[in-house]
PDB file of C-alpha atoms in Angstrom:
ATOM      1  CA  UNK A   1    -111.482-213.297 -64.098  1.00 66.00           C
ATOM      2  CA  UNK A   2    -111.748-211.658 -67.503  1.00 62.00           C
ATOM      3  CA  UNK A   3    -108.961-209.242 -66.583  1.00 63.00           C
ATOM      4  CA  UNK A   4    -106.723-212.113 -65.491  1.00 57.00           C
ATOM      5  CA  UNK A   5    -107.467-214.017 -68.691  1.00 69.00           C
ATOM      6  CA  UNK A   6    -106.731-210.900 -70.721  1.00 65.00           C
ATOM      7  CA  UNK A   7    -103.438-210.375 -68.865  1.00 60.00           C
ATOM      8  CA  UNK A   8    -102.314-213.949 -69.535  1.00 65.00           C
ATOM      9  CA  UNK A   9    -103.352-213.609 -73.147  1.00 72.00           C
ATOM     10  CA  UNK A  10    -101.304-210.449 -73.547  1.00 69.00           C
ATOM     11  CA  UNK A  11     -98.323-212.048 -71.783  1.00 69.00           C
ATOM     12  CA  UNK A  12     -98.506-215.059 -74.093  1.00 73.00           C
ATOM     13  CA  UNK A  13     -98.761-212.839 -77.157  1.00 76.00           C
ATOM     14  CA  UNK A  14     -95.739-210.817 -76.087  1.00 75.00           C
ATOM     15  CA  UNK A  15     -93.660-213.897 -75.269  1.00 74.00           C
ATOM     16  CA  UNK A  16     -94.427-215.627 -78.578  1.00 78.00           C
ATOM     17  CA  UNK A  17     -94.030-212.588 -80.829  1.00 79.00           C
ATOM     18  CA  UNK A  18     -90.515-212.279 -82.314  1.00 82.00           C
ATOM     19  CA  UNK A  19     -88.724-209.016 -81.609  1.00 83.00           C
ATOM     20  CA  UNK A  20     -86.209-207.426 -83.984  1.00 83.00           C
ATOM     21  CA  UNK A  21     -82.616-208.458 -83.306  1.00 83.00           C
ATOM     22  CA  UNK A  22     -80.973-205.514 -81.510  1.00 88.00           C
ATOM     23  CA  UNK A  23     -77.960-203.616 -82.765  1.00 89.00           C
ATOM     24  CA  UNK A  24     -74.516-205.100 -82.277  1.00 89.00           C
ATOM     25  CA  UNK A  25     -73.811-202.511 -79.587  1.00 93.00           C
ATOM     26  CA  UNK A  26     -76.544-204.084 -77.424  1.00 93.00           C
ATOM     27  CA  UNK A  27     -75.475-207.672 -78.094  1.00 94.00           C
ATOM     28  CA  UNK A  28     -71.756-207.064 -77.551  1.00 94.00           C
ATOM     29  CA  UNK A  29     -72.377-204.541 -74.787  1.00 96.00           C
ATOM     30  CA  UNK A  30     -74.333-207.187 -72.871  1.00 96.00           C
ATOM     31  CA  UNK A  31     -71.409-209.597 -73.277  1.00 97.00           C
ATOM     32  CA  UNK A  32     -68.936-206.958 -72.090  1.00 97.00           C
ATOM     33  CA  UNK A  33     -71.074-206.224 -69.034  1.00 97.00           C
ATOM     34  CA  UNK A  34     -71.143-209.903 -68.154  1.00 98.00           C
ATOM     35  CA  UNK A  35     -67.348-210.152 -68.492  1.00 97.00           C
ATOM     36  CA  UNK A  36     -67.011-207.296 -66.007  1.00 97.00           C
ATOM     37  CA  UNK A  37     -69.313-209.113 -63.588  1.00 97.00           C
ATOM     38  CA  UNK A  38     -67.257-212.287 -63.922  1.00 97.00           C
ATOM     39  CA  UNK A  39     -63.972-210.471 -63.277  1.00 96.00           C
ATOM     40  CA  UNK A  40     -64.974-208.218 -60.363  1.00 97.00           C
ATOM     41  CA  UNK A  41     -65.047-210.372 -57.192  1.00 94.00           C
ATOM     42  CA  UNK A  42     -67.797-208.428 -55.443  1.00 95.00           C
ATOM     43  CA  UNK A  43     -70.104-208.493 -58.444  1.00 96.00           C
ATOM     44  CA  UNK A  44     -69.353-212.153 -59.135  1.00 96.00           C
ATOM     45  CA  UNK A  45     -70.189-213.170 -55.578  1.00 95.00           C
ATOM     46  CA  UNK A  46     -73.656-211.630 -55.851  1.00 95.00           C
ATOM     47  CA  UNK A  47     -74.340-212.817 -59.400  1.00 95.00           C
ATOM     48  CA  UNK A  48     -73.060-216.307 -58.543  1.00 96.00           C
ATOM     49  CA  UNK A  49     -76.356-216.889 -56.721  1.00 96.00           C
ATOM     50  CA  UNK A  50     -78.114-217.002 -60.093  1.00 96.00           C
ATOM     51  CA  UNK A  51     -75.885-219.854 -61.237  1.00 97.00           C
ATOM     52  CA  UNK A  52     -76.487-221.673 -57.966  1.00 97.00           C
ATOM     53  CA  UNK A  53     -80.246-221.465 -58.496  1.00 97.00           C
ATOM     54  CA  UNK A  54     -79.911-222.932 -61.990  1.00 97.00           C
ATOM     55  CA  UNK A  55     -77.341-225.484 -60.782  1.00 97.00           C
ATOM     56  CA  UNK A  56     -79.666-226.869 -58.127  1.00 97.00           C
ATOM     57  CA  UNK A  57     -82.637-226.724 -60.494  1.00 96.00           C
ATOM     58  CA  UNK A  58     -80.618-228.912 -62.873  1.00 97.00           C
ATOM     59  CA  UNK A  59     -80.074-231.506 -60.142  1.00 97.00           C
ATOM     60  CA  UNK A  60     -83.767-231.392 -59.270  1.00 96.00           C
ATOM     61  CA  UNK A  61     -85.038-231.708 -62.841  1.00 96.00           C
ATOM     62  CA  UNK A  62     -82.817-234.659 -63.707  1.00 97.00           C
ATOM     63  CA  UNK A  63     -83.660-236.354 -60.398  1.00 96.00           C
ATOM     64  CA  UNK A  64     -87.355-236.208 -61.276  1.00 95.00           C
ATOM     65  CA  UNK A  65     -86.769-237.285 -64.887  1.00 95.00           C
ATOM     66  CA  UNK A  66     -84.809-240.343 -63.740  1.00 94.00           C
ATOM     67  CA  UNK A  67     -87.535-241.435 -61.346  1.00 93.00           C
ATOM     68  CA  UNK A  68     -86.128-240.149 -58.072  1.00 94.00           C
ATOM     69  CA  UNK A  69     -88.368-238.447 -55.527  1.00 93.00           C
ATOM     70  CA  UNK A  70     -87.419-234.822 -54.925  1.00 93.00           C
ATOM     71  CA  UNK A  71     -87.446-233.772 -51.270  1.00 93.00           C
ATOM     72  CA  UNK A  72     -86.325-230.184 -51.566  1.00 93.00           C
ATOM     73  CA  UNK A  73     -83.648-227.630 -52.415  1.00 96.00           C
ATOM     74  CA  UNK A  74     -81.571-225.442 -50.126  1.00 95.00           C
ATOM     75  CA  UNK A  75     -79.588-222.385 -51.239  1.00 96.00           C
ATOM     76  CA  UNK A  76     -76.942-220.856 -48.976  1.00 94.00           C
ATOM     77  CA  UNK A  77     -75.485-217.374 -48.614  1.00 93.00           C
ATOM     78  CA  UNK A  78     -71.989-218.634 -49.570  1.00 91.00           C
ATOM     79  CA  UNK A  79     -73.500-219.460 -53.015  1.00 91.00           C
ATOM     80  CA  UNK A  80     -73.470-223.193 -52.329  1.00 91.00           C
ATOM     81  CA  UNK A  81     -76.604-225.299 -52.485  1.00 93.00           C
ATOM     82  CA  UNK A  82     -78.039-228.739 -51.812  1.00 93.00           C
ATOM     83  CA  UNK A  83     -80.695-230.741 -53.622  1.00 94.00           C
ATOM     84  CA  UNK A  84     -82.050-233.769 -51.788  1.00 93.00           C
ATOM     85  CA  UNK A  85     -83.760-236.605 -53.635  1.00 92.00           C
ATOM     86  CA  UNK A  86     -84.706-240.132 -52.645  1.00 91.00           C
ATOM     87  CA  UNK A  87     -84.015-243.212 -54.727  1.00 86.00           C
ATOM     88  CA  UNK A  88     -81.314-245.750 -55.429  1.00 87.00           C
ATOM     89  CA  UNK A  89     -78.014-244.547 -53.924  1.00 85.00           C
ATOM     90  CA  UNK A  90     -76.106-245.716 -56.994  1.00 88.00           C
ATOM     91  CA  UNK A  91     -76.796-246.391 -60.641  1.00 90.00           C
ATOM     92  CA  UNK A  92     -77.387-244.310 -63.786  1.00 93.00           C
ATOM     93  CA  UNK A  93     -80.120-242.168 -62.233  1.00 93.00           C
ATOM     94  CA  UNK A  94     -77.917-241.051 -59.363  1.00 95.00           C
ATOM     95  CA  UNK A  95     -74.964-240.437 -61.692  1.00 96.00           C
ATOM     96  CA  UNK A  96     -77.102-238.331 -64.032  1.00 96.00           C
ATOM     97  CA  UNK A  97     -78.516-236.370 -61.095  1.00 96.00           C
ATOM     98  CA  UNK A  98     -75.071-235.648 -59.659  1.00 96.00           C
ATOM     99  CA  UNK A  99     -73.720-234.690 -63.090  1.00 97.00           C
ATOM    100  CA  UNK A 100     -76.535-232.280 -64.017  1.00 96.00           C
ATOM    101  CA  UNK A 101     -75.650-229.345 -61.762  1.00 96.00           C
ATOM    102  CA  UNK A 102     -72.633-227.702 -63.376  1.00 97.00           C
ATOM    103  CA  UNK A 103     -73.782-228.156 -67.002  1.00 97.00           C
ATOM    104  CA  UNK A 104     -77.290-226.852 -66.182  1.00 98.00           C
ATOM    105  CA  UNK A 105     -76.538-223.111 -66.605  1.00 98.00           C
ATOM    106  CA  UNK A 106     -74.687-223.828 -69.856  1.00 98.00           C
ATOM    107  CA  UNK A 107     -77.554-225.908 -71.250  1.00 98.00           C
ATOM    108  CA  UNK A 108     -80.106-223.295 -70.202  1.00 97.00           C
ATOM    109  CA  UNK A 109     -77.954-220.577 -71.753  1.00 97.00           C
ATOM    110  CA  UNK A 110     -77.694-222.615 -74.953  1.00 97.00           C
ATOM    111  CA  UNK A 111     -81.471-222.897 -75.139  1.00 97.00           C
ATOM    112  CA  UNK A 112     -81.863-219.193 -74.419  1.00 97.00           C
ATOM    113  CA  UNK A 113     -79.350-218.296 -77.140  1.00 96.00           C
ATOM    114  CA  UNK A 114     -81.309-220.420 -79.626  1.00 95.00           C
ATOM    115  CA  UNK A 115     -84.445-218.443 -78.768  1.00 95.00           C
ATOM    116  CA  UNK A 116     -82.577-215.137 -79.002  1.00 94.00           C
ATOM    117  CA  UNK A 117     -81.327-216.062 -82.444  1.00 90.00           C
ATOM    118  CA  UNK A 118     -84.954-216.386 -83.523  1.00 91.00           C
ATOM    119  CA  UNK A 119     -86.053-213.130 -81.962  1.00 90.00           C
ATOM    120  CA  UNK A 120     -87.756-214.457 -78.835  1.00 93.00           C
ATOM    121  CA  UNK A 121     -85.878-212.342 -76.302  1.00 92.00           C
ATOM    122  CA  UNK A 122     -88.978-211.606 -74.213  1.00 91.00           C
ATOM    123  CA  UNK A 123     -89.906-215.269 -74.436  1.00 92.00           C
ATOM    124  CA  UNK A 124     -86.582-216.088 -72.749  1.00 95.00           C
ATOM    125  CA  UNK A 125     -87.531-213.909 -69.780  1.00 95.00           C
ATOM    126  CA  UNK A 126     -90.933-215.557 -69.442  1.00 94.00           C
ATOM    127  CA  UNK A 127     -89.440-219.044 -69.598  1.00 94.00           C
ATOM    128  CA  UNK A 128     -87.058-218.113 -66.778  1.00 95.00           C
ATOM    129  CA  UNK A 129     -89.886-216.582 -64.758  1.00 94.00           C
ATOM    130  CA  UNK A 130     -92.038-219.707 -65.047  1.00 93.00           C
ATOM    131  CA  UNK A 131     -89.048-221.881 -64.104  1.00 94.00           C
ATOM    132  CA  UNK A 132     -88.462-219.785 -60.966  1.00 95.00           C
ATOM    133  CA  UNK A 133     -92.123-220.108 -59.999  1.00 94.00           C
ATOM    134  CA  UNK A 134     -91.939-223.901 -60.300  1.00 93.00           C
ATOM    135  CA  UNK A 135     -88.682-223.976 -58.364  1.00 94.00           C
ATOM    136  CA  UNK A 136     -90.044-221.843 -55.539  1.00 94.00           C
ATOM    137  CA  UNK A 137     -92.261-224.618 -54.152  1.00 93.00           C
ATOM    138  CA  UNK A 138     -89.212-226.868 -53.686  1.00 95.00           C
ATOM    139  CA  UNK A 139     -87.120-224.416 -51.651  1.00 95.00           C
ATOM    140  CA  UNK A 140     -86.655-225.514 -48.033  1.00 94.00           C
ATOM    141  CA  UNK A 141     -84.745-222.664 -46.346  1.00 95.00           C
ATOM    142  CA  UNK A 142     -85.214-218.934 -45.852  1.00 95.00           C
ATOM    143  CA  UNK A 143     -82.162-217.764 -47.764  1.00 96.00           C
ATOM    144  CA  UNK A 144     -83.137-219.909 -50.721  1.00 95.00           C
ATOM    145  CA  UNK A 145     -86.659-218.551 -50.590  1.00 95.00           C
ATOM    146  CA  UNK A 146     -85.312-214.997 -50.526  1.00 96.00           C
ATOM    147  CA  UNK A 147     -82.895-215.623 -53.427  1.00 95.00           C
ATOM    148  CA  UNK A 148     -85.552-217.137 -55.688  1.00 96.00           C
ATOM    149  CA  UNK A 149     -88.162-214.515 -54.759  1.00 96.00           C
ATOM    150  CA  UNK A 150     -85.797-211.608 -55.429  1.00 95.00           C
ATOM    151  CA  UNK A 151     -84.805-213.100 -58.778  1.00 95.00           C
ATOM    152  CA  UNK A 152     -88.443-213.662 -59.656  1.00 95.00           C
ATOM    153  CA  UNK A 153     -89.530-210.175 -58.635  1.00 95.00           C
ATOM    154  CA  UNK A 154     -86.764-208.598 -60.717  1.00 95.00           C
ATOM    155  CA  UNK A 155     -87.739-210.640 -63.760  1.00 94.00           C
ATOM    156  CA  UNK A 156     -91.407-209.880 -63.170  1.00 93.00           C
ATOM    157  CA  UNK A 157     -90.664-206.180 -63.024  1.00 94.00           C
ATOM    158  CA  UNK A 158     -88.699-206.279 -66.264  1.00 94.00           C
ATOM    159  CA  UNK A 159     -91.304-208.311 -68.154  1.00 91.00           C
ATOM    160  CA  UNK A 160     -94.209-206.243 -66.838  1.00 88.00           C
ATOM    161  CA  UNK A 161     -93.025-202.628 -66.732  1.00 90.00           C
ATOM    162  CA  UNK A 162     -89.754-202.228 -68.619  1.00 90.00           C
ATOM    163  CA  UNK A 163     -89.819-200.908 -72.206  1.00 91.00           C
ATOM    164  CA  UNK A 164     -89.413-203.551 -74.912  1.00 89.00           C
ATOM    165  CA  UNK A 165     -85.843-202.455 -75.680  1.00 91.00           C
ATOM    166  CA  UNK A 166     -84.844-202.951 -72.053  1.00 94.00           C
ATOM    167  CA  UNK A 167     -86.501-206.373 -71.935  1.00 94.00           C
ATOM    168  CA  UNK A 168     -84.472-207.458 -74.949  1.00 94.00           C
ATOM    169  CA  UNK A 169     -81.251-206.113 -73.429  1.00 95.00           C
ATOM    170  CA  UNK A 170     -81.864-207.914 -70.124  1.00 96.00           C
ATOM    171  CA  UNK A 171     -82.531-211.174 -71.984  1.00 96.00           C
ATOM    172  CA  UNK A 172     -79.149-210.862 -73.706  1.00 97.00           C
ATOM    173  CA  UNK A 173     -77.364-210.073 -70.430  1.00 97.00           C
ATOM    174  CA  UNK A 174     -78.923-213.077 -68.673  1.00 97.00           C
ATOM    175  CA  UNK A 175     -78.127-215.399 -71.570  1.00 98.00           C
ATOM    176  CA  UNK A 176     -74.509-214.251 -71.827  1.00 98.00           C
ATOM    177  CA  UNK A 177     -74.172-214.655 -68.065  1.00 98.00           C
ATOM    178  CA  UNK A 178     -75.417-218.244 -68.181  1.00 98.00           C
ATOM    179  CA  UNK A 179     -73.097-219.103 -71.077  1.00 98.00           C
ATOM    180  CA  UNK A 180     -69.968-217.414 -69.726  1.00 98.00           C
ATOM    181  CA  UNK A 181     -70.629-217.905 -66.033  1.00 97.00           C
ATOM    182  CA  UNK A 182     -70.945-221.697 -66.306  1.00 98.00           C
ATOM    183  CA  UNK A 183     -67.260-222.277 -67.238  1.00 97.00           C
ATOM    184  CA  UNK A 184     -66.221-219.742 -64.595  1.00 97.00           C
ATOM    185  CA  UNK A 185     -68.061-221.780 -61.956  1.00 97.00           C
ATOM    186  CA  UNK A 186     -66.313-224.981 -63.065  1.00 97.00           C
ATOM    187  CA  UNK A 187     -62.905-223.303 -62.816  1.00 96.00           C
ATOM    188  CA  UNK A 188     -63.879-222.095 -59.361  1.00 95.00           C
ATOM    189  CA  UNK A 189     -64.787-225.675 -58.442  1.00 94.00           C
ATOM    190  CA  UNK A 190     -61.337-226.970 -59.347  1.00 94.00           C
ATOM    191  CA  UNK A 191     -59.612-224.098 -57.556  1.00 92.00           C
ATOM    192  CA  UNK A 192     -61.585-225.008 -54.431  1.00 89.00           C
ATOM    193  CA  UNK A 193     -60.699-228.691 -54.796  1.00 87.00           C
ATOM    194  CA  UNK A 194     -57.000-227.855 -55.201  1.00 87.00           C
ATOM    195  CA  UNK A 195     -57.076-225.592 -52.169  1.00 84.00           C
ATOM    196  CA  UNK A 196     -58.655-228.347 -50.071  1.00 77.00           C
ATOM    197  CA  UNK A 197     -56.007-230.814 -51.209  1.00 77.00           C
ATOM    198  CA  UNK A 198     -53.183-228.460 -50.193  1.00 74.00           C
ATOM    199  CA  UNK A 199     -54.783-228.018 -46.797  1.00 74.00           C
ATOM    200  CA  UNK A 200     -55.188-231.751 -46.353  1.00 62.00           C
ATOM    201  CA  UNK A 201     -58.978-231.484 -46.190  1.00 59.00           C
ATOM    202  CA  UNK A 202     -60.810-234.679 -47.067  1.00 59.00           C
ATOM    203  CA  UNK A 203     -62.826-234.076 -50.240  1.00 54.00           C
ATOM    204  CA  UNK A 204     -66.165-235.623 -51.050  1.00 56.00           C
ATOM    205  CA  UNK A 205     -68.807-232.890 -50.969  1.00 80.00           C
ATOM    206  CA  UNK A 206     -68.437-231.502 -54.502  1.00 90.00           C
ATOM    207  CA  UNK A 207     -70.344-232.917 -57.466  1.00 93.00           C
ATOM    208  CA  UNK A 208     -67.081-234.084 -59.056  1.00 94.00           C
ATOM    209  CA  UNK A 209     -66.117-236.028 -55.935  1.00 93.00           C
ATOM    210  CA  UNK A 210     -69.603-237.501 -55.575  1.00 94.00           C
ATOM    211  CA  UNK A 211     -69.351-238.695 -59.174  1.00 95.00           C
ATOM    212  CA  UNK A 212     -65.889-240.092 -58.480  1.00 93.00           C
ATOM    213  CA  UNK A 213     -67.345-242.142 -55.625  1.00 92.00           C
ATOM    214  CA  UNK A 214     -70.210-243.364 -57.795  1.00 93.00           C
ATOM    215  CA  UNK A 215     -68.167-244.278 -60.870  1.00 94.00           C
ATOM    216  CA  UNK A 216     -64.527-244.688 -59.739  1.00 90.00           C
ATOM    217  CA  UNK A 217     -63.607-242.140 -62.409  1.00 94.00           C
ATOM    218  CA  UNK A 218     -61.329-239.496 -60.802  1.00 94.00           C
ATOM    219  CA  UNK A 219     -62.947-236.244 -59.803  1.00 93.00           C
ATOM    220  CA  UNK A 220     -60.512-234.260 -61.949  1.00 94.00           C
ATOM    221  CA  UNK A 221     -61.824-236.086 -65.021  1.00 96.00           C
ATOM    222  CA  UNK A 222     -65.376-235.090 -64.130  1.00 97.00           C
ATOM    223  CA  UNK A 223     -64.264-231.482 -63.712  1.00 97.00           C
ATOM    224  CA  UNK A 224     -62.779-231.699 -67.203  1.00 97.00           C
ATOM    225  CA  UNK A 225     -66.047-233.061 -68.583  1.00 97.00           C
ATOM    226  CA  UNK A 226     -67.979-230.259 -66.871  1.00 98.00           C
ATOM    227  CA  UNK A 227     -65.644-227.692 -68.405  1.00 98.00           C
ATOM    228  CA  UNK A 228     -65.823-229.263 -71.860  1.00 98.00           C
ATOM    229  CA  UNK A 229     -69.624-229.196 -71.861  1.00 98.00           C
ATOM    230  CA  UNK A 230     -69.777-225.625 -70.579  1.00 98.00           C
ATOM    231  CA  UNK A 231     -67.171-224.265 -72.996  1.00 98.00           C
ATOM    232  CA  UNK A 232     -68.829-226.032 -75.932  1.00 98.00           C
ATOM    233  CA  UNK A 233     -72.199-224.538 -74.972  1.00 98.00           C
ATOM    234  CA  UNK A 234     -70.628-221.082 -74.647  1.00 97.00           C
ATOM    235  CA  UNK A 235     -69.026-221.329 -78.092  1.00 96.00           C
ATOM    236  CA  UNK A 236     -72.154-222.612 -79.833  1.00 96.00           C
ATOM    237  CA  UNK A 237     -74.500-220.309 -77.913  1.00 97.00           C
ATOM    238  CA  UNK A 238     -72.297-217.300 -78.500  1.00 95.00           C
ATOM    239  CA  UNK A 239     -72.168-218.062 -82.222  1.00 94.00           C
ATOM    240  CA  UNK A 240     -75.961-218.279 -82.338  1.00 94.00           C
ATOM    241  CA  UNK A 241     -76.324-214.964 -80.544  1.00 94.00           C
ATOM    242  CA  UNK A 242     -73.979-213.034 -82.814  1.00 89.00           C
ATOM    243  CA  UNK A 243     -75.174-214.838 -85.930  1.00 79.00           C
ATOM    244  CA  UNK A 244     -71.974-216.649 -86.858  1.00 67.00           C
ATOM    245  CA  UNK A 245     -72.384-219.778 -89.037  1.00 62.00           C
ATOM    246  CA  UNK A 246     -71.313-223.062 -87.453  1.00 54.00           C
ATOM    247  CA  UNK A 247     -69.468-225.621 -89.570  1.00 50.00           C
TER     248      UNK A 247
END
């Protein structure tokens, strides 16, 4: 018990101790690496699972905050996901829950960039690790369990065994990916919707179309709102990371 208490104490000390801001080559190199991941289809398809995890976690968190009862989360190998909650089928709570998915990675990235700007790079990794642990108990399928476990094990390995410089670099890569990947996912959403329309497929499964059914506001408008939120978060978060003043 004493060893466990000592380990948690050391982990807390490390997470709450500011680290020096790394050189520009690390900060901008992390951004460049993320851009490569976003542009290379094979890399994007694998990394897209991270955004799906955060996307579904966003639905789940807002569902709970608005008084809905969370029944579980499913993650699929095609990088789609499903969060099931019970409550009123319409109303502000359902609208907020449906809206939360696509902005979730951007909002998380914005929070992470705020922490990075204050030197808490390792703290970012621990926050993500705790969030994955909480999410794990809500997963209801094997692929989802595998995706969350692999992500958690990788983060655990970095926070436990990697040198401090590597931990800081990974925190910057993850944060840039959340900030830049969120708009990419929204663009992908609209491309998918357009493709379905050309094929004559009846839409209704995407978050934008669910919101359109709940509010009578066209799905394209909701896609635009998603993109606006994500781009704004990327601009503000990126400025915080590189230390640019915001006016």
